Short mmCIF file of C-alpha atoms in Angstrom, two decimals:
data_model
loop_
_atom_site.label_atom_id
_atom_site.label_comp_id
_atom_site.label_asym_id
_atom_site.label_seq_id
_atom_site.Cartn_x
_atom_site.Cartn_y
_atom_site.Cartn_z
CA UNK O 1 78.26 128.46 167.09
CA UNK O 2 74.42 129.75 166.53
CA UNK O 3 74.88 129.21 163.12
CA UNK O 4 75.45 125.36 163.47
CA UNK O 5 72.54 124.71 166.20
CA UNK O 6 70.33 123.47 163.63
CA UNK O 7 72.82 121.01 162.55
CA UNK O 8 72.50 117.39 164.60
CA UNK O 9 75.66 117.33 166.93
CA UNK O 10 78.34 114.91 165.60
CA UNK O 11 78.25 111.44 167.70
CA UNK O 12 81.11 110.10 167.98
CA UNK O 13 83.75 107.53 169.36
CA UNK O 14 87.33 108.01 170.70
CA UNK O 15 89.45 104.92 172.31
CA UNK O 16 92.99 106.28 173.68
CA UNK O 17 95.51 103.40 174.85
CA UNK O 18 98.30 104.51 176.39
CA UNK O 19 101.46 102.17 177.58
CA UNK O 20 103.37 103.88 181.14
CA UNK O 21 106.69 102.72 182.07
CA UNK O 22 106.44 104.06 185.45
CA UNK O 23 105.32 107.96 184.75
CA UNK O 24 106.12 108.19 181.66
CA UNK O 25 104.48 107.06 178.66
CA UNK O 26 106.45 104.42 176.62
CA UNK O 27 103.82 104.94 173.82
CA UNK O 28 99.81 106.15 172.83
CA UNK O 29 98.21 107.97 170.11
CA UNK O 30 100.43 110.86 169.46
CA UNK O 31 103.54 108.40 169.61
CA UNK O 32 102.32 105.99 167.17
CA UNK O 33 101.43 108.40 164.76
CA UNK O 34 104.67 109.97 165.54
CA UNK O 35 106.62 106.43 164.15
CA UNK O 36 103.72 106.35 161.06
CA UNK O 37 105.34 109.52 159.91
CA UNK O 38 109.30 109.05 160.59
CA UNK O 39 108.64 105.30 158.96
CA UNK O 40 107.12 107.44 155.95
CA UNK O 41 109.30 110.30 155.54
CA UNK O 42 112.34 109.09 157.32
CA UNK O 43 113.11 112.00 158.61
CA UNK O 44 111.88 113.41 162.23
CA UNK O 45 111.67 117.07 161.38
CA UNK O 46 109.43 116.34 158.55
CA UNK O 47 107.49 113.53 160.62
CA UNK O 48 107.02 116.72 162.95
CA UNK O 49 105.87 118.88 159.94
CA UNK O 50 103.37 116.27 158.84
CA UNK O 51 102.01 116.08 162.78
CA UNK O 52 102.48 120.27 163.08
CA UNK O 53 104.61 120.37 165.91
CA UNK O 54 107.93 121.16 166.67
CA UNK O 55 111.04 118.98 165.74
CA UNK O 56 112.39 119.43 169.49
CA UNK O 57 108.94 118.34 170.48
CA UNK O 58 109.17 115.38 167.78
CA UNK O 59 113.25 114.69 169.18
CA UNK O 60 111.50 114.36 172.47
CA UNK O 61 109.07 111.92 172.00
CA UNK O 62 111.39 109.49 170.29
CA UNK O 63 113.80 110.16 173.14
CA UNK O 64 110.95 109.15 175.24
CA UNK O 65 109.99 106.30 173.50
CA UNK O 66 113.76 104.74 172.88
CA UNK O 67 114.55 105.18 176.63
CA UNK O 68 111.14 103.29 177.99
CA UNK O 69 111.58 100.09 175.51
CA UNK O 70 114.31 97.76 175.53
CA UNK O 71 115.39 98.44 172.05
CA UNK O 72 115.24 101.52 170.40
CA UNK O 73 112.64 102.13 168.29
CA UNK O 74 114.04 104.59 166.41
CA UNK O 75 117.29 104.73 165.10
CA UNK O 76 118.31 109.08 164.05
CA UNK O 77 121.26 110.90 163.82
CA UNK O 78 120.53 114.64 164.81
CA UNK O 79 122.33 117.64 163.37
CA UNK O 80 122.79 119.41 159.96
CA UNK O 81 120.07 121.10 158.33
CA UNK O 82 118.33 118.65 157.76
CA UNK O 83 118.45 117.24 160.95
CA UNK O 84 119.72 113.92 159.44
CA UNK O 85 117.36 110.74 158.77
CA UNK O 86 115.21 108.28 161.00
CA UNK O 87 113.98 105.08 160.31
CA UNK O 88 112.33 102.52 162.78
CA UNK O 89 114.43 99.82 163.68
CA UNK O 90 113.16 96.13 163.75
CA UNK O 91 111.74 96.60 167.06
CA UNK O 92 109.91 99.50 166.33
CA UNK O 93 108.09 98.32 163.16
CA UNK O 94 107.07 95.29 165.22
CA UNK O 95 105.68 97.41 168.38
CA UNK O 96 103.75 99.82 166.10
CA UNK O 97 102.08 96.66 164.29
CA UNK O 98 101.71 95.47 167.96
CA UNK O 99 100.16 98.96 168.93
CA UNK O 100 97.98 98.77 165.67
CA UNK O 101 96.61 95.37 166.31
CA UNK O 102 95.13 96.62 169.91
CA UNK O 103 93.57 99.29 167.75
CA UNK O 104 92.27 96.80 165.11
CA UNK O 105 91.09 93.94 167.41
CA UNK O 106 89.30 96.82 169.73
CA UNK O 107 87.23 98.29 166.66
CA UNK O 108 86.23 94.95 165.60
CA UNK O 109 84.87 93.09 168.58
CA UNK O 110 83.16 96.24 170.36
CA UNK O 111 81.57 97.44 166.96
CA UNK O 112 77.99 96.37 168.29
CA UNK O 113 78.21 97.46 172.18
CA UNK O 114 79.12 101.00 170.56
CA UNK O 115 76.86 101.28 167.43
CA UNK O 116 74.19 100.55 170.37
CA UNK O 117 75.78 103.62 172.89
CA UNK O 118 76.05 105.48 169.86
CA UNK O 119 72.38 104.83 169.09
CA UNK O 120 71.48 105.85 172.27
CA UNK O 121 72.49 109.68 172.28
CA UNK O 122 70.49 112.21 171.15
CA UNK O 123 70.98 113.38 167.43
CA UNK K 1 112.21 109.98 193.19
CA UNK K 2 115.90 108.87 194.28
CA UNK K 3 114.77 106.39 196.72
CA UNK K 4 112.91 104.92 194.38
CA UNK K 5 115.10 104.42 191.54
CA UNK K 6 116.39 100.71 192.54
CA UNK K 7 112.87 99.71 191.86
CA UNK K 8 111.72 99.05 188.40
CA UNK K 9 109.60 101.29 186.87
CA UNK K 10 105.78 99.89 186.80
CA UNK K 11 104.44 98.58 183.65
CA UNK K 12 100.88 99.08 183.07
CA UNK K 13 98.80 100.13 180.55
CA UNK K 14 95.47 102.20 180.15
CA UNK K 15 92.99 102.12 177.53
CA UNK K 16 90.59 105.08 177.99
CA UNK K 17 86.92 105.00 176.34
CA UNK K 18 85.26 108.15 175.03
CA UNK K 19 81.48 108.55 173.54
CA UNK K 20 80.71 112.31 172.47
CA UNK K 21 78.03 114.28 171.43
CA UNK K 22 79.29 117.18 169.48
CA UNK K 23 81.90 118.38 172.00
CA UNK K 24 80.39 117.24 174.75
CA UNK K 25 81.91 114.03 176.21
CA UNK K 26 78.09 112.13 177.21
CA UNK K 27 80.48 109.31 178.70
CA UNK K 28 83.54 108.24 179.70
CA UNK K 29 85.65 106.43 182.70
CA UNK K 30 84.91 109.32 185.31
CA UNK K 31 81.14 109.66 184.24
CA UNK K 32 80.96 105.71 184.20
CA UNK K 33 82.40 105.39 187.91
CA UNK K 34 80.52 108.03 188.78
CA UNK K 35 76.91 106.22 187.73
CA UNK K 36 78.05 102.73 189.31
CA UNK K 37 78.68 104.77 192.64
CA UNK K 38 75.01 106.65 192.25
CA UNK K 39 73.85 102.42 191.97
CA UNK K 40 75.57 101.55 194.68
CA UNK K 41 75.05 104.53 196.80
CA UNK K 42 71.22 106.08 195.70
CA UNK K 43 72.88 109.64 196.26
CA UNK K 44 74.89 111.76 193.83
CA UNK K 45 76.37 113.42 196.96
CA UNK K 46 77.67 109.84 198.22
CA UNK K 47 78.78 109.20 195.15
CA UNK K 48 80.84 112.53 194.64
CA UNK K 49 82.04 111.78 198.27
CA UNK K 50 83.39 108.55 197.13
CA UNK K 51 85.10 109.93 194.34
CA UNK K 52 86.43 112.48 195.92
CA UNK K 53 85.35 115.29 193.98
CA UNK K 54 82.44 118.27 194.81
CA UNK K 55 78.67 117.37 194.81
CA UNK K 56 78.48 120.60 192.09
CA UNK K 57 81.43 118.62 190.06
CA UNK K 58 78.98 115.07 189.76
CA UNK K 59 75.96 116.69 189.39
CA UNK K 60 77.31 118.71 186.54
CA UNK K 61 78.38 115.38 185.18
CA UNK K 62 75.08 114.04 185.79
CA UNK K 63 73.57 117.15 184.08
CA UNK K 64 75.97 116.55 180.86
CA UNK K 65 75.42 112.62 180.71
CA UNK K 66 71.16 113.27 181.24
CA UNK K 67 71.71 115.97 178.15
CA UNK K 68 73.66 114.20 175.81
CA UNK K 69 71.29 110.95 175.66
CA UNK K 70 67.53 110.28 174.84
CA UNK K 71 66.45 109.04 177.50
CA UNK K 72 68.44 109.93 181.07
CA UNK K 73 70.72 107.99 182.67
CA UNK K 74 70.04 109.21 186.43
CA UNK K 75 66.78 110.02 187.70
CA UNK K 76 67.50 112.66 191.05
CA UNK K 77 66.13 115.06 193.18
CA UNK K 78 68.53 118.07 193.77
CA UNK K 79 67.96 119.38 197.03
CA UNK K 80 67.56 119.65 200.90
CA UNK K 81 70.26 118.60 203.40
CA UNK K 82 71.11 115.09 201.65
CA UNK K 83 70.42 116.72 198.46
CA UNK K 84 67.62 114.23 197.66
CA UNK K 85 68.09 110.48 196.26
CA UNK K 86 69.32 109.26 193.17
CA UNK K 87 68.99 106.53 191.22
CA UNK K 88 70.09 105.11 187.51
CA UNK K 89 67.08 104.85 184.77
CA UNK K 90 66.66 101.56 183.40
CA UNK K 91 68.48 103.24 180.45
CA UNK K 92 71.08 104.46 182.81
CA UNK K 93 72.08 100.64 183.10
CA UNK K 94 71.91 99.47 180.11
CA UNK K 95 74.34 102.40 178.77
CA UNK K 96 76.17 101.46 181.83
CA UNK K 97 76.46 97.51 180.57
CA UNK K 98 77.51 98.27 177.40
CA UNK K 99 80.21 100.81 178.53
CA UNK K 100 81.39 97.68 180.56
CA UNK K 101 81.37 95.22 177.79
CA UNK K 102 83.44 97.59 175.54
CA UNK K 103 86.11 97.44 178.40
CA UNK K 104 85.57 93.72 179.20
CA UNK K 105 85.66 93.15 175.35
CA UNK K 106 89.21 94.90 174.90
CA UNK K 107 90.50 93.26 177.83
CA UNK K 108 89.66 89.69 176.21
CA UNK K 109 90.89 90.39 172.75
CA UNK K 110 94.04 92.35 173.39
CA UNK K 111 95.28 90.27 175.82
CA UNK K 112 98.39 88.78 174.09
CA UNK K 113 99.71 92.11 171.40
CA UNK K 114 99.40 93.82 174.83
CA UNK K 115 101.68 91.52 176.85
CA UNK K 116 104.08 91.59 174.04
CA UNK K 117 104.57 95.12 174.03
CA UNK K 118 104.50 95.24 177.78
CA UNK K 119 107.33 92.54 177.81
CA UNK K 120 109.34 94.80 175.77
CA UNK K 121 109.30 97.57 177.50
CA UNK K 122 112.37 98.08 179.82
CA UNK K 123 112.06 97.22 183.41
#
């Protein structure tokens, strides 16, 4: 830690949205990334590699996720070694471009109020 | 929990705004509630009161936010039986307007991607 004092503390910027069905939450951050991975790989365990956590911990998110929305958004079949394959259904593709746009349309229209916070802190 | 379960579950969602210096959050929801009670109020200990947290809790989150900018956000005086006044800075506001705007701005924009995931999730 002494070592870095000299170096000008990192400023930076973190928005978190989070969607609760009642306690639970239907989808934020870690779940969206979560889907970014299984629609990449198509697999959960490996979506849970690429993420470093643990498939039951990756099985229980999409659990999550499929019982707060209507329609699942993702479609597995556990077992084997491999754990079988995932994909993102319909639904899912559309409520992680949904998820992505809040992202998007957040970074774009708040990019001056936040430059000038940013601006603001010591450096 | 049983009672409850005829009810649908509540749909709501929460975006949460961070600004850090190194690892040092300088602001955030709490610390931004915390300086529009100190404006309303003129006393950290009112504030803290209203919040429902310790006086030692807000002033340490006065402490952090004071640190992490140029110029402070509150201007106090620690101390005696009421533990002295307090007051925002003139820079205290204006952090505490922009903070606003970023909210106020993702409220406007994601208005409709939001309500489309929110319609989809069970209820």
């Amino acid at each position: 830690m002494a070592a870095k004092s000299s170096r000008p503390a990192r400023k930076r910027f973190k928005a978190l949205f989070r969607v609760y069905l009642g306690n639970e939450i239907a989808l934020g951050p870690g779940k969206a990334e979560l889907l970014v991975h299984i629609a990449d790989t198509g697999s959960i365990s490996e979506a849970a590699r690429r993420m470093e956590m643990s498939y039951n911990r990756a099985w229980l998110l999409v659990r999550t996720m499929n019982r707060c929305f209507k329609e699942p958004l993702v479609l597995s079949s556990r077992g084997g070694e491999k754990h079988g394959g995932a994909q993102l259904t319909k639904s899912g593709k559309e409520v992680l471009k949904l998820y992505r746009q809040l992202e998007a349309k957040f970074e774009t229209v708040t990019r001056r109020p936040l430059r000038e916070i940013l601006s603001r802190l010591k450096s």
